[in-house]
Short mmCIF file of C-alpha atoms in Angstrom, two decimals:
data_model
loop_
_atom_site.label_atom_id
_atom_site.label_comp_id
_atom_site.label_asym_id
_atom_site.label_seq_id
_atom_site.Cartn_x
_atom_site.Cartn_y
_atom_site.Cartn_z
CA MET A 22 -3.80 58.03 63.62
CA ASN A 23 -0.34 56.60 64.29
CA ARG A 24 0.92 53.43 62.66
CA ASP A 25 0.22 51.14 65.62
CA GLU A 26 -3.34 52.39 65.97
CA LEU A 27 -3.88 52.17 62.25
CA PHE A 28 -2.89 48.54 61.93
CA GLU A 29 -4.68 47.61 65.12
CA GLN A 30 -7.85 48.82 63.40
CA VAL A 31 -6.97 46.99 60.20
CA SER A 32 -6.40 43.78 62.17
CA GLN A 33 -9.67 44.19 64.01
CA ARG A 34 -11.56 44.62 60.76
CA LYS A 35 -9.76 41.69 59.16
CA SER A 36 -10.70 39.45 62.08
CA ALA A 37 -14.20 39.14 60.60
CA ASP A 38 -12.83 37.76 57.32
CA ALA A 39 -12.67 34.11 56.33
CA LYS A 40 -9.73 32.34 57.99
CA TRP A 41 -8.19 31.05 54.80
CA GLU A 42 -4.74 30.70 56.40
CA GLN A 43 -6.24 27.95 58.58
CA GLY A 44 -7.45 26.00 55.55
CA ARG A 45 -11.10 26.91 56.19
CA THR A 46 -11.92 28.50 52.83
CA PHE A 47 -12.71 26.56 49.64
CA SER A 48 -13.11 29.27 47.01
CA LEU A 49 -11.93 32.73 46.01
CA ILE A 50 -8.31 32.15 47.06
CA TYR A 51 -5.73 29.58 45.94
CA PRO A 52 -2.76 29.49 48.32
CA THR A 53 0.08 27.03 47.95
CA GLY A 54 0.69 26.95 51.69
CA ARG A 55 4.41 27.48 51.00
CA GLN A 56 6.24 30.40 52.55
CA ASP A 57 8.83 30.51 49.77
CA VAL A 58 6.09 31.07 47.17
CA ASP A 59 4.43 33.70 49.35
CA ASP A 60 7.78 35.48 49.71
CA VAL A 61 8.20 35.61 45.93
CA LEU A 62 4.70 37.04 45.49
CA MET A 63 5.16 39.66 48.21
CA GLU A 64 8.55 40.81 46.95
CA ALA A 65 7.30 41.09 43.36
CA ASN A 66 4.33 43.16 44.48
CA ARG A 67 6.57 45.34 46.67
CA LEU A 68 8.91 46.12 43.78
CA TYR A 69 5.97 47.36 41.68
CA LEU A 70 3.95 49.12 44.33
CA TYR A 71 3.34 52.35 42.40
CA GLU A 72 3.99 51.54 38.74
CA ASN A 73 1.14 51.78 36.23
CA ALA A 74 0.81 49.17 33.48
CA LEU A 75 -1.22 51.61 31.38
CA ASN A 76 1.99 52.86 29.75
CA PRO A 77 4.53 50.21 28.67
CA ILE A 78 6.73 52.95 27.19
CA ARG A 79 7.30 54.43 30.64
CA PHE A 80 7.52 50.97 32.24
CA PRO A 81 8.91 48.63 29.57
CA SER A 82 9.64 45.92 32.11
CA LEU A 83 5.89 45.47 32.60
CA GLY A 84 5.24 45.28 28.87
CA GLN A 85 7.89 42.58 28.51
CA MET A 86 6.58 40.63 31.49
CA GLU A 87 3.07 40.70 30.01
CA LEU A 88 4.40 39.34 26.72
CA ASP A 89 6.27 36.61 28.60
CA ILE A 90 3.17 35.65 30.61
CA VAL A 91 1.06 35.41 27.47
CA GLU A 92 3.75 33.34 25.75
CA MET A 93 4.18 30.95 28.70
CA THR A 94 0.43 30.53 29.13
CA GLY A 95 -0.05 30.02 25.40
CA ALA A 96 2.61 27.29 25.41
CA LEU A 97 0.68 25.41 28.10
CA VAL A 98 -2.48 25.30 25.98
CA ASN A 99 -0.83 24.83 22.57
CA LEU A 100 -1.49 28.29 21.15
CA PRO A 101 -0.39 28.25 17.48
CA THR A 102 2.44 30.50 16.37
CA ALA A 103 -0.05 32.77 14.59
CA GLY A 104 -1.95 33.29 17.83
CA GLY A 105 -1.60 35.85 20.58
CA GLY A 106 -3.28 37.43 23.54
CA THR A 107 -3.20 39.95 26.33
CA MET A 108 -3.47 40.01 30.08
CA ALA A 109 -6.68 40.99 31.83
CA SER A 110 -7.68 41.67 35.43
CA GLY A 111 -9.44 38.33 35.84
CA GLY A 112 -11.49 35.68 34.13
CA SER A 113 -14.53 37.90 33.79
CA GLU A 114 -12.57 40.53 31.87
CA SER A 115 -10.92 37.87 29.71
CA ILE A 116 -14.36 36.51 28.87
CA LEU A 117 -15.71 40.00 28.18
CA MET A 118 -12.86 40.60 25.72
CA SER A 119 -13.55 37.30 23.96
CA VAL A 120 -17.24 38.08 23.56
CA LEU A 121 -16.40 41.59 22.33
CA VAL A 122 -13.94 40.28 19.73
CA ASN A 123 -16.38 37.65 18.47
CA ARG A 124 -19.23 40.14 18.32
CA ASP A 125 -17.15 42.52 16.25
CA ARG A 126 -15.70 39.76 14.08
CA ALA A 127 -19.22 38.59 13.32
CA GLN A 128 -20.19 42.11 12.32
CA ARG A 129 -17.10 42.57 10.15
CA ASP A 130 -17.04 39.14 8.51
CA ARG A 131 -20.70 38.05 8.54
CA GLY A 132 -22.60 41.31 8.63
CA ILE A 133 -24.34 40.58 11.95
CA GLU A 134 -25.42 43.79 13.64
CA PRO A 135 -24.40 43.73 17.33
CA ALA A 136 -27.95 44.25 18.60
CA LYS A 137 -29.07 41.14 16.68
CA GLY A 138 -26.28 38.82 17.79
CA ASN A 139 -26.50 36.02 20.36
CA ILE A 140 -24.18 33.74 22.29
CA VAL A 141 -24.98 30.10 23.08
CA TYR A 142 -23.63 28.47 26.22
CA PRO A 143 -24.55 25.79 28.80
CA THR A 144 -26.17 26.92 32.04
CA SER A 145 -23.04 25.73 33.85
CA ALA A 146 -20.96 28.40 32.06
CA HIS A 147 -19.45 31.08 34.23
CA ALA A 148 -21.84 33.96 34.87
CA ALA A 149 -19.37 36.27 33.14
CA PHE A 150 -20.77 35.12 29.79
CA ALA A 151 -24.22 36.39 30.76
CA LYS A 152 -22.57 39.55 32.07
CA ALA A 153 -20.72 40.08 28.79
CA ALA A 154 -23.91 39.57 26.79
CA HIS A 155 -25.62 42.17 28.99
CA TYR A 156 -22.83 44.72 28.60
CA LEU A 157 -22.49 44.19 24.85
CA GLU A 158 -26.23 44.07 24.15
CA LEU A 159 -26.22 40.51 22.84
CA GLU A 160 -28.92 37.94 23.41
CA ALA A 161 -27.81 35.33 25.95
CA ARG A 162 -28.98 31.78 25.22
CA PRO A 163 -28.18 29.56 28.22
CA ILE A 164 -28.95 25.91 27.41
CA PRO A 165 -29.83 23.39 30.16
CA ILE A 166 -27.11 20.86 30.92
CA LYS A 167 -27.42 17.07 30.97
CA ALA A 168 -27.91 14.89 34.03
CA ASP A 169 -24.14 14.40 34.30
CA PHE A 170 -23.72 18.22 34.43
CA THR A 171 -22.04 18.44 31.01
CA ALA A 172 -23.15 20.59 28.09
CA ASP A 173 -25.89 19.15 25.87
CA VAL A 174 -24.36 19.33 22.39
CA ASP A 175 -27.59 18.54 20.53
CA ALA A 176 -29.58 21.16 22.44
CA MET A 177 -26.87 23.75 21.86
CA ALA A 178 -26.82 22.90 18.16
CA ASP A 179 -30.57 23.54 18.02
CA ALA A 180 -30.08 26.95 19.69
CA ILE A 181 -27.52 28.18 17.16
CA ASP A 182 -28.82 30.31 14.30
CA ASP A 183 -27.49 32.69 11.67
CA ASN A 184 -27.02 35.42 14.30
CA THR A 185 -24.95 33.37 16.76
CA VAL A 186 -21.59 35.07 17.27
CA LEU A 187 -20.05 32.73 19.86
CA VAL A 188 -20.43 29.26 21.34
CA MET A 189 -18.58 28.18 24.47
CA GLY A 190 -17.82 25.26 26.74
CA SER A 191 -15.98 24.88 30.05
CA ALA A 192 -12.77 22.95 30.60
CA TYR A 193 -13.57 22.48 33.32
CA GLY A 194 -16.70 24.11 34.77
CA TYR A 195 -16.70 26.10 37.97
CA PRO A 196 -19.99 24.75 39.43
CA HIS A 197 -19.20 21.01 39.34
CA GLY A 198 -15.64 20.58 38.05
CA VAL A 199 -16.74 18.51 35.05
CA MET A 200 -15.44 18.82 31.50
CA ASP A 201 -17.82 19.84 28.77
CA PRO A 202 -17.41 17.93 25.46
CA ILE A 203 -15.11 20.60 24.05
CA GLU A 204 -14.18 18.62 20.95
CA ASP A 205 -17.82 18.12 19.92
CA LEU A 206 -18.80 21.70 20.74
CA SER A 207 -15.83 23.26 18.96
CA ASN A 208 -16.43 21.08 15.89
CA LEU A 209 -20.04 22.24 15.91
CA ALA A 210 -18.93 25.88 15.97
CA LEU A 211 -16.32 25.26 13.27
CA GLU A 212 -18.90 23.67 10.97
CA ARG A 213 -21.17 26.69 11.43
CA GLY A 214 -18.39 29.23 10.95
CA ILE A 215 -18.74 30.58 14.51
CA GLY A 216 -16.12 31.39 17.13
CA PHE A 217 -15.69 28.94 20.00
CA HIS A 218 -14.44 29.87 23.46
CA SER A 219 -12.91 27.15 25.64
CA ASP A 220 -13.17 28.58 29.15
CA THR A 221 -10.18 27.37 31.13
CA CYS A 222 -10.19 30.08 33.78
CA VAL A 223 -10.03 27.26 36.33
CA GLY A 224 -8.39 24.57 34.24
CA ALA A 225 -5.57 26.31 32.34
CA PHE A 226 -3.03 25.71 35.11
CA VAL A 227 -4.47 22.31 36.04
CA LEU A 228 -5.18 20.30 32.89
CA PRO A 229 -1.77 20.68 31.19
CA PHE A 230 -0.05 19.34 34.30
CA LEU A 231 -2.57 16.53 34.77
CA GLU A 232 -1.80 15.45 31.20
CA ARG A 233 1.91 15.42 31.97
CA LEU A 234 1.22 13.35 35.09
CA GLY A 235 -0.53 10.70 33.00
CA TYR A 236 -4.19 11.57 33.59
CA ASP A 237 -6.58 10.91 30.71
CA ILE A 238 -7.72 14.42 29.77
CA PRO A 239 -10.16 14.93 26.86
CA PRO A 240 -9.00 17.48 24.27
CA TYR A 241 -9.85 21.03 25.26
CA ASP A 242 -7.29 23.50 23.89
CA PHE A 243 -5.93 24.95 20.64
CA ARG A 244 -5.06 21.47 19.39
CA LEU A 245 -8.74 21.45 18.41
CA PRO A 246 -9.12 23.48 15.19
CA GLY A 247 -12.48 24.92 16.24
CA VAL A 248 -11.18 26.57 19.41
CA THR A 249 -10.72 30.27 18.66
CA GLU A 250 -10.38 31.72 22.19
CA MET A 251 -9.31 30.56 25.63
CA SER A 252 -9.47 32.32 29.00
CA CYS A 253 -6.74 31.34 31.46
CA ASP A 254 -6.51 32.65 35.03
CA VAL A 255 -2.99 32.83 36.40
CA HIS A 256 -4.39 33.90 39.77
CA LYS A 257 -6.12 30.56 40.34
CA TYR A 258 -3.94 27.48 40.00
CA GLY A 259 -1.08 29.49 38.54
CA TYR A 260 -0.83 30.77 42.15
CA ALA A 261 -0.36 34.45 41.27
CA THR A 262 -1.91 37.19 43.36
CA LYS A 263 -5.30 38.50 42.25
CA GLY A 264 -5.56 40.51 39.08
CA ALA A 265 -3.84 38.18 36.59
CA SER A 266 -5.67 36.46 33.74
CA VAL A 267 -4.86 35.86 30.07
CA ILE A 268 -7.16 35.94 27.04
CA LEU A 269 -5.77 34.03 24.06
CA HIS A 270 -6.86 34.20 20.41
CA ARG A 271 -6.01 31.66 17.70
CA ASN A 272 -5.25 34.56 15.35
CA SER A 273 -3.23 37.46 16.77
CA GLU A 274 -4.90 39.81 14.28
CA TRP A 275 -8.07 39.58 16.36
CA ILE A 276 -6.33 41.25 19.31
CA GLY A 277 -6.84 44.55 17.53
CA LEU A 278 -10.58 44.17 18.03
CA GLN A 279 -10.00 44.28 21.79
CA TYR A 280 -8.26 47.63 21.72
CA PHE A 281 -9.86 50.97 22.37
CA LEU A 282 -7.91 53.73 20.65
CA TYR A 283 -8.74 57.43 20.97
CA THR A 284 -6.86 60.47 19.72
CA SER A 285 -9.40 63.31 20.00
CA TRP A 286 -8.33 64.76 23.30
CA PRO A 287 -5.53 67.14 24.32
CA SER A 288 -3.30 64.48 25.87
CA GLY A 289 -2.80 62.52 22.68
CA LEU A 290 -3.23 58.84 21.94
CA TYR A 291 -5.12 56.84 24.55
CA GLY A 292 -5.09 53.10 23.94
CA THR A 293 -5.99 50.12 26.11
CA PRO A 294 -6.23 46.39 25.33
CA THR A 295 -8.95 45.76 27.92
CA VAL A 296 -11.55 47.73 29.86
CA ALA A 297 -9.13 49.14 32.42
CA GLY A 298 -7.08 52.27 31.86
CA ALA A 299 -4.67 52.47 34.78
CA ARG A 300 -3.65 48.93 35.70
CA PRO A 301 -1.85 47.73 38.82
CA ALA A 302 1.64 46.49 38.12
CA GLY A 303 1.94 44.19 41.13
CA PRO A 304 -0.22 41.36 39.74
CA ILE A 305 1.78 41.34 36.51
CA ALA A 306 5.11 41.20 38.32
CA ALA A 307 3.80 38.57 40.73
CA ALA A 308 2.42 36.39 37.93
CA TRP A 309 5.67 36.56 35.97
CA SER A 310 7.71 35.86 39.09
CA VAL A 311 5.73 32.89 40.37
CA MET A 312 5.55 31.28 36.92
CA ASN A 313 9.30 31.50 36.54
CA TYR A 314 10.00 30.55 40.15
CA LEU A 315 7.90 27.38 40.06
CA GLY A 316 8.59 26.40 36.47
CA MET A 317 7.30 23.17 35.00
CA ASP A 318 8.80 21.00 37.73
CA GLY A 319 7.35 23.16 40.51
CA TYR A 320 3.86 23.13 39.05
CA LEU A 321 4.00 19.38 38.51
CA GLU A 322 5.09 18.84 42.12
CA LEU A 323 2.24 20.99 43.42
CA MET A 324 -0.30 19.30 41.15
CA ARG A 325 0.80 15.82 42.17
CA GLY A 326 0.29 16.67 45.82
CA LEU A 327 -2.92 18.58 45.15
CA MET A 328 -4.55 15.63 43.39
CA ALA A 329 -3.56 13.35 46.27
CA THR A 330 -5.23 15.79 48.66
CA THR A 331 -8.31 15.97 46.43
CA LYS A 332 -8.57 12.17 46.47
CA LYS A 333 -8.51 12.17 50.28
CA PHE A 334 -11.37 14.67 50.37
CA ARG A 335 -13.32 12.76 47.74
CA ASP A 336 -12.82 9.37 49.37
CA GLY A 337 -13.85 10.78 52.75
CA ILE A 338 -16.99 12.41 51.38
CA GLU A 339 -18.00 9.31 49.42
CA ALA A 340 -17.54 7.21 52.58
CA ILE A 341 -20.44 9.12 54.19
CA PRO A 342 -23.53 7.13 53.11
CA GLN A 343 -25.84 10.15 52.81
CA LEU A 344 -23.52 12.07 50.46
CA ARG A 345 -22.46 11.70 46.84
CA ILE A 346 -20.18 13.59 44.45
CA MET A 347 -21.98 15.40 41.63
CA GLY A 348 -20.86 14.36 38.15
CA ASN A 349 -17.31 13.29 37.37
CA PRO A 350 -14.99 16.12 38.44
CA ILE A 351 -11.63 15.99 36.73
CA GLY A 352 -9.42 18.20 38.89
CA PRO A 353 -9.17 19.72 42.38
CA LEU A 354 -12.81 20.82 42.50
CA LEU A 355 -15.69 18.87 44.05
CA THR A 356 -19.37 19.47 44.59
CA PHE A 357 -21.33 17.05 46.74
CA THR A 358 -25.02 16.63 47.40
CA SER A 359 -27.49 14.25 49.02
CA ASP A 360 -30.71 12.50 48.05
CA GLU A 361 -31.60 12.02 51.72
CA ILE A 362 -30.73 15.14 53.70
CA ASP A 363 -30.65 18.92 53.24
CA THR A 364 -27.06 19.79 52.33
CA TYR A 365 -27.69 23.46 53.11
CA ALA A 366 -28.50 22.44 56.70
CA VAL A 367 -25.23 20.51 56.78
CA CYS A 368 -23.47 23.63 55.50
CA ASP A 369 -25.02 25.69 58.30
CA LEU A 370 -23.30 23.46 60.86
CA MET A 371 -20.04 23.54 58.93
CA ASP A 372 -20.32 27.34 59.01
CA ASP A 373 -20.63 27.11 62.79
CA ARG A 374 -17.38 25.13 62.90
CA GLY A 375 -15.63 27.85 60.89
CA TRP A 376 -15.57 26.16 57.46
CA ASN A 377 -16.42 28.23 54.40
CA LEU A 378 -18.17 26.07 51.82
CA ASP A 379 -20.07 27.54 48.88
CA ARG A 380 -23.68 26.57 48.21
CA ASN A 381 -24.64 25.45 44.71
CA THR A 382 -28.21 25.40 43.45
CA ASN A 383 -30.31 23.54 40.85
CA PRO A 384 -29.68 21.02 42.38
CA ASN A 385 -28.46 21.99 45.83
CA GLY A 386 -24.92 21.01 46.65
CA LEU A 387 -21.80 22.10 48.53
CA HIS A 388 -18.87 23.32 46.47
CA MET A 389 -15.15 22.96 47.22
CA MET A 390 -12.14 24.27 45.32
CA ILE A 391 -9.16 22.54 46.86
CA SER A 392 -5.72 24.15 47.14
CA PRO A 393 -2.35 22.77 48.28
CA LEU A 394 -2.84 24.52 51.64
CA HIS A 395 -5.74 22.17 52.45
CA GLU A 396 -3.54 19.06 52.65
CA LYS A 397 -3.03 19.25 56.41
CA TYR A 398 -6.68 19.97 57.17
CA VAL A 399 -8.37 17.03 55.40
CA GLU A 400 -9.07 14.88 58.45
CA GLU A 401 -10.25 17.81 60.58
CA PHE A 402 -12.67 18.75 57.81
CA LEU A 403 -13.99 15.20 57.42
CA VAL A 404 -14.51 14.81 61.17
CA ASP A 405 -16.63 17.96 61.22
CA LEU A 406 -18.48 16.96 58.05
CA ARG A 407 -19.44 13.58 59.51
CA TRP A 408 -20.65 15.35 62.64
CA ALA A 409 -22.66 17.88 60.61
CA VAL A 410 -24.34 15.14 58.57
CA ALA A 411 -25.27 13.28 61.76
CA ASN A 412 -26.56 16.34 63.61
CA HIS A 413 -28.11 18.67 61.03
CA GLY A 414 -31.52 20.24 61.49
CA GLU A 415 -33.41 22.46 59.09
CA SER A 416 -31.60 24.90 56.84
CA ARG A 417 -31.44 28.50 58.03
CA GLY A 418 -32.24 29.64 54.50
CA ILE A 419 -28.85 31.03 53.48
CA GLU A 420 -28.91 31.47 49.70
CA ALA A 421 -26.50 30.09 47.14
CA ARG A 422 -24.14 32.79 45.90
CA TYR A 423 -20.79 33.09 44.19
CA ASN A 424 -19.50 36.27 45.83
#
């Protein structure tokens, strides 16, 4: 197959994908809509097309960039000088590493056998916590959330026992964009001598900039003494290409519990800080490059515009009498529902108009993660949403799903 034929086929196959470049997609991707940022990301990936981050001795530039990314991310969320972390492929792997470390710390320090341990989290927690419990043979204890979609501190306190190895809360949560009471939850964990994970996979590159812009943000990071771990995705609102997350620990000594080290094979020492062996270098180079290219001023500029865009979406949705926003979302994430009409039926019609909204469940709602790219598509979206609300029929039965 020659090059022209090859890429004709690739283009044909890609034509069935979501048209995110046209502002039609509200999850999974987080584009700035700026060509200069895209150029930085593409050039960084191009320069590291073949390199393998498995071996920082062979590719020391990657090892140094990883250290820089961890340091810059830690500075955003007030990681103490005794703390540290590593990169991971995404939020799910960061969370898996946190659960692993806390499981093994509990065994080492409290004598809890792994098969007897449990983790306590609100039902709004990212599904990666349930996944980690499954992989690591821990009991998962999801606790129902309150009517405002925040974690129920009292109910979570009741669920904690002598075998609890980790408690968590979201800052902010993926399903509804609301902040869990991180201060109360982390204090609870601290009093019980248990690790606490503040999940900022979505919020790590949002909340620090909102604070600097004068928004009233409840405490959520390492300024709280009970927070032991944080997960921070650079490939969400840090605007890196996919494959860039950071897991941070209050105590850098705990990083050793992440590592797998093996010497009993002919090729010598094999050591990895996360699940992956071979790791793509492009996401590391892209994350380092975009963080340095944008800098504090660039991120603040993007966040200022992004929150203005989010307000336009929110105001437009709230102006439709049949719809209401769920909870009190704090950043560029909204979920809306209705007490009068079937929002899934509305979503069916939005699908027909080419919009890609995610469906939430328990209760039903439509989920939007807003990116800077969406700024020029707000009115077009709201026109179609008003039409869909006025003309919906019965839902076609499409299920709620994350992927």
